Amino acid sequence: MFTGITEEIGTVLSIERGAKSCRITISADKIFDDLKTGDSVSVNGMCATAASIENHTFTADIMAESMRRTALGDLKKGSRVNLERAMILNGRFGGHIVSGHIDGTGVVLSARREDNAVWLTVGAPEDIMRYIVEKGSVAIDGVSLTVAEVFSDAFSVSLIPHTAGETTLLSGKIGRRVNLECDIVGKYIEKFTAGQKQSKITLDFLRENGF
């Protein structure tokens, strides 16, 4: 479980590609204070397991399902990635509940500055947009953000200078893919209410019965 508050930006040192999977090695600094083999690390929002650790680098195996669901297949040697260790229960919860289980990918459509902030607009498919609500939460490449605007096939977030400077959100090109994780609360509510019978209590029923 993560909070969506990026701890640092790491660098991809190598990618060994299989038929549908890959093995990725990433260098960093801060996260190695207490990182151990087997620990979870959010890499651009995807929960990865540190299979080996050596000299401020860790290696993770990315399976085929993760490659299909995320934009990690677009990474190459030298790519910069957002990193966050799994949350601990004795610290502040600065973002929102981020599981590291990517729902799908979106495409960066535009970035425009407004005073001290930058508006980032991301296009997303219908199965993602159904969970995107204005002033709700979304994780883009593992970064916890508040949805500022919602359109039929896209949404916008506004980045403060700290977020822009401490993450990779503005370092890539327009048109690139990004990993998206919707707020888990909305997904659970949809699951729990699916298939429930529609209530017979309507406004007409209430009026007819004196309400």
Short mmCIF file of C-alpha atoms in Angstrom, two decimals:
data_model
loop_
_atom_site.label_atom_id
_atom_site.label_comp_id
_atom_site.label_asym_id
_atom_site.label_seq_id
_atom_site.Cartn_x
_atom_site.Cartn_y
_atom_site.Cartn_z
CA MET A 1 0.00 0.00 0.00
CA PHE A 2 1.28 3.47 -0.91
CA THR A 3 0.25 7.09 -0.41
CA GLY A 4 1.08 8.49 -3.84
CA ILE A 5 3.72 10.86 -2.43
CA THR A 6 6.85 10.30 -4.52
CA GLU A 7 9.99 9.93 -2.39
CA GLU A 8 12.51 10.38 -5.17
CA ILE A 9 13.17 9.97 -8.87
CA GLY A 10 15.19 6.91 -9.87
CA THR A 11 16.97 6.04 -13.10
CA VAL A 12 16.57 2.89 -15.17
CA LEU A 13 19.99 1.28 -15.53
CA SER A 14 18.97 -1.70 -17.63
CA ILE A 15 15.99 -3.64 -18.97
CA GLU A 16 16.22 -7.30 -19.91
CA ARG A 17 13.21 -8.07 -22.07
CA GLY A 18 11.54 -11.46 -22.35
CA ALA A 19 8.82 -12.52 -24.77
CA LYS A 20 6.12 -10.78 -22.70
CA SER A 21 7.92 -9.75 -19.52
CA CYS A 22 11.01 -7.89 -18.45
CA ARG A 23 13.56 -7.59 -15.65
CA ILE A 24 14.35 -3.99 -14.74
CA THR A 25 17.22 -2.54 -12.70
CA ILE A 26 16.83 0.91 -11.15
CA SER A 27 19.27 3.14 -9.28
CA ALA A 28 18.20 5.54 -6.54
CA ASP A 29 19.32 6.96 -3.20
CA LYS A 30 16.76 7.68 -0.44
CA ILE A 31 14.71 4.50 -0.67
CA PHE A 32 17.68 2.33 0.29
CA ASP A 33 17.68 3.59 3.88
CA ASP A 34 15.68 0.53 4.93
CA LEU A 35 14.78 -1.29 1.71
CA LYS A 36 15.17 -5.06 1.90
CA THR A 37 14.93 -7.87 -0.64
CA GLY A 38 11.27 -8.77 -1.03
CA ASP A 39 9.99 -5.29 -0.15
CA SER A 40 7.46 -3.49 -2.36
CA VAL A 41 8.42 -0.38 -4.32
CA SER A 42 6.08 1.75 -6.41
CA VAL A 43 7.69 2.31 -9.82
CA ASN A 44 5.69 4.94 -11.71
CA GLY A 45 2.73 3.79 -9.65
CA MET A 46 3.11 0.04 -10.18
CA CYS A 47 3.83 -2.14 -7.17
CA ALA A 48 7.08 -4.00 -7.86
CA THR A 49 9.03 -6.40 -5.64
CA ALA A 50 12.72 -5.76 -5.04
CA ALA A 51 14.11 -9.15 -6.09
CA SER A 52 17.73 -8.12 -5.45
CA ILE A 53 19.49 -5.09 -4.00
CA GLU A 54 23.11 -4.02 -4.55
CA ASN A 55 25.01 -0.72 -4.46
CA HIS A 56 21.96 1.55 -4.40
CA THR A 57 20.24 -0.39 -7.15
CA PHE A 58 17.36 -2.83 -7.08
CA THR A 59 16.08 -5.28 -9.65
CA ALA A 60 12.43 -6.24 -10.17
CA ASP A 61 10.74 -8.79 -12.41
CA ILE A 62 7.75 -7.43 -14.35
CA MET A 63 5.31 -10.11 -15.48
CA ALA A 64 3.26 -10.17 -18.67
CA GLU A 65 0.02 -8.95 -17.01
CA SER A 66 1.82 -5.90 -15.63
CA MET A 67 3.34 -5.16 -19.04
CA ARG A 68 -0.13 -5.26 -20.62
CA ARG A 69 -1.72 -2.99 -18.01
CA THR A 70 0.99 -0.37 -17.65
CA ALA A 71 3.32 1.87 -19.64
CA LEU A 72 6.44 0.23 -18.21
CA GLY A 73 7.11 -1.31 -21.61
CA ASP A 74 7.88 2.20 -22.87
CA LEU A 75 10.80 2.59 -20.47
CA LYS A 76 14.37 2.33 -21.69
CA LYS A 77 17.86 2.68 -20.27
CA GLY A 78 18.18 6.17 -18.77
CA SER A 79 14.43 6.69 -18.22
CA ARG A 80 13.52 8.48 -14.98
CA VAL A 81 10.84 6.95 -12.78
CA ASN A 82 8.88 7.97 -9.68
CA LEU A 83 9.71 5.82 -6.65
CA GLU A 84 7.94 5.29 -3.33
CA ARG A 85 8.42 2.67 -0.64
CA ALA A 86 5.38 0.98 0.88
CA MET A 87 3.73 3.09 3.56
CA ILE A 88 4.26 2.46 7.28
CA LEU A 89 1.55 2.92 9.90
CA ASN A 90 3.45 5.31 12.15
CA GLY A 91 3.79 8.09 9.57
CA ARG A 92 1.59 10.78 8.03
CA PHE A 93 -0.76 9.76 5.25
CA GLY A 94 -0.15 12.64 2.84
CA GLY A 95 -1.90 11.43 -0.31
CA HIS A 96 -4.69 8.87 -0.77
CA ILE A 97 -4.92 5.08 -0.71
CA VAL A 98 -2.79 3.83 -3.63
CA SER A 99 -2.53 0.07 -4.06
CA GLY A 100 0.04 0.05 -6.86
CA HIS A 101 -2.31 -2.02 -9.01
CA ILE A 102 -2.58 -0.09 -12.26
CA ASP A 103 -6.03 0.10 -13.88
CA GLY A 104 -4.71 1.11 -17.29
CA THR A 105 -2.86 3.83 -19.16
CA GLY A 106 -3.69 7.31 -20.34
CA VAL A 107 -2.05 9.75 -22.76
CA VAL A 108 -0.73 13.20 -21.84
CA LEU A 109 -2.64 15.58 -24.10
CA SER A 110 -1.38 18.98 -22.93
CA ALA A 111 0.45 20.95 -20.27
CA ARG A 112 -0.21 24.64 -19.71
CA ARG A 113 1.02 27.04 -17.06
CA GLU A 114 -1.27 29.19 -14.91
CA ASP A 115 0.72 31.46 -12.59
CA ASN A 116 2.64 29.12 -10.25
CA ALA A 117 0.82 25.93 -11.32
CA VAL A 118 0.82 23.70 -14.40
CA TRP A 119 -2.39 22.14 -15.72
CA LEU A 120 -1.85 18.63 -17.04
CA THR A 121 -4.60 17.08 -19.19
CA VAL A 122 -4.68 13.31 -19.65
CA GLY A 123 -6.83 11.39 -22.10
CA ALA A 124 -8.20 8.09 -20.81
CA PRO A 125 -10.53 5.30 -22.02
CA GLU A 126 -14.11 4.89 -20.84
CA ASP A 127 -13.30 2.14 -18.31
CA ILE A 128 -10.99 4.60 -16.54
CA MET A 129 -13.13 7.73 -16.90
CA ARG A 130 -16.11 6.09 -15.16
CA TYR A 131 -14.17 6.36 -11.88
CA ILE A 132 -12.82 9.88 -12.41
CA VAL A 133 -14.79 12.54 -10.52
CA GLU A 134 -14.12 16.24 -10.02
CA LYS A 135 -12.22 16.85 -6.75
CA GLY A 136 -11.69 13.10 -6.42
CA SER A 137 -8.30 11.39 -6.31
CA VAL A 138 -6.24 9.73 -9.04
CA ALA A 139 -2.68 8.42 -9.21
CA ILE A 140 -0.71 9.33 -12.36
CA ASP A 141 2.57 7.41 -12.60
CA GLY A 142 2.20 6.81 -8.87
CA VAL A 143 1.66 10.46 -7.92
CA SER A 144 -1.42 11.24 -5.82
CA LEU A 145 -3.34 14.10 -7.41
CA THR A 146 -6.71 15.85 -7.15
CA VAL A 147 -8.88 15.84 -10.27
CA ALA A 148 -9.64 19.46 -11.18
CA GLU A 149 -11.65 19.05 -14.40
CA VAL A 150 -13.48 16.13 -15.99
CA PHE A 151 -14.37 15.77 -19.68
CA SER A 152 -15.97 12.91 -21.59
CA ASP A 153 -12.66 11.28 -22.48
CA ALA A 154 -10.07 13.19 -20.46
CA PHE A 155 -9.38 14.89 -17.14
CA SER A 156 -7.09 17.62 -15.85
CA VAL A 157 -5.01 18.04 -12.71
CA SER A 158 -3.14 21.13 -11.49
CA LEU A 159 0.44 20.67 -10.29
CA ILE A 160 2.02 22.87 -7.65
CA PRO A 161 5.74 23.68 -8.10
CA HIS A 162 6.82 21.06 -5.52
CA THR A 163 4.98 18.24 -7.31
CA ALA A 164 6.27 19.36 -10.69
CA GLY A 165 9.85 19.49 -9.42
CA GLU A 166 9.90 16.28 -7.38
CA THR A 167 8.25 13.95 -9.92
CA THR A 168 8.58 13.02 -13.60
CA LEU A 169 5.12 14.30 -14.56
CA LEU A 170 6.43 17.22 -16.63
CA SER A 171 9.68 15.66 -17.82
CA GLY A 172 8.27 13.66 -20.72
CA LYS A 173 6.80 14.56 -24.09
CA ILE A 174 3.21 15.38 -24.94
CA GLY A 175 1.61 12.20 -26.26
CA ARG A 176 3.44 9.84 -23.92
CA ARG A 177 1.62 7.12 -21.99
CA VAL A 178 1.22 7.29 -18.22
CA ASN A 179 0.05 4.74 -15.66
CA LEU A 180 -3.33 5.43 -14.07
CA GLU A 181 -4.81 4.07 -10.86
CA CYS A 182 -8.33 5.15 -9.94
CA ASP A 183 -9.48 5.70 -6.37
CA ILE A 184 -10.12 2.23 -4.94
CA VAL A 185 -13.11 3.46 -2.90
CA GLY A 186 -15.19 4.10 -6.03
CA LYS A 187 -14.39 0.65 -7.43
CA TYR A 188 -15.48 -1.10 -4.25
CA ILE A 189 -18.72 0.89 -4.05
CA GLU A 190 -19.54 -0.07 -7.64
CA LYS A 191 -18.85 -3.75 -6.88
CA PHE A 192 -20.95 -3.79 -3.72
CA THR A 193 -23.93 -2.11 -5.38
CA ALA A 194 -23.83 -4.08 -8.64
CA GLY A 195 -26.80 -6.37 -9.10
CA GLN A 196 -28.82 -4.87 -6.28
CA LYS A 197 -32.52 -4.53 -7.03
CA GLN A 198 -33.71 -1.02 -7.76
CA SER A 199 -35.78 0.46 -4.97
CA LYS A 200 -39.54 0.72 -5.56
CA ILE A 201 -39.65 3.94 -3.59
CA THR A 202 -40.02 6.78 -6.08
CA LEU A 203 -41.11 10.42 -5.81
CA ASP A 204 -44.58 9.44 -7.05
CA PHE A 205 -44.82 6.71 -4.40
CA LEU A 206 -43.88 9.19 -1.67
CA ARG A 207 -46.44 11.73 -2.90
CA GLU A 208 -49.19 9.11 -3.05
CA ASN A 209 -48.47 8.18 0.55
CA GLY A 210 -48.55 11.68 1.93
CA PHE A 211 -44.86 12.56 1.89
#
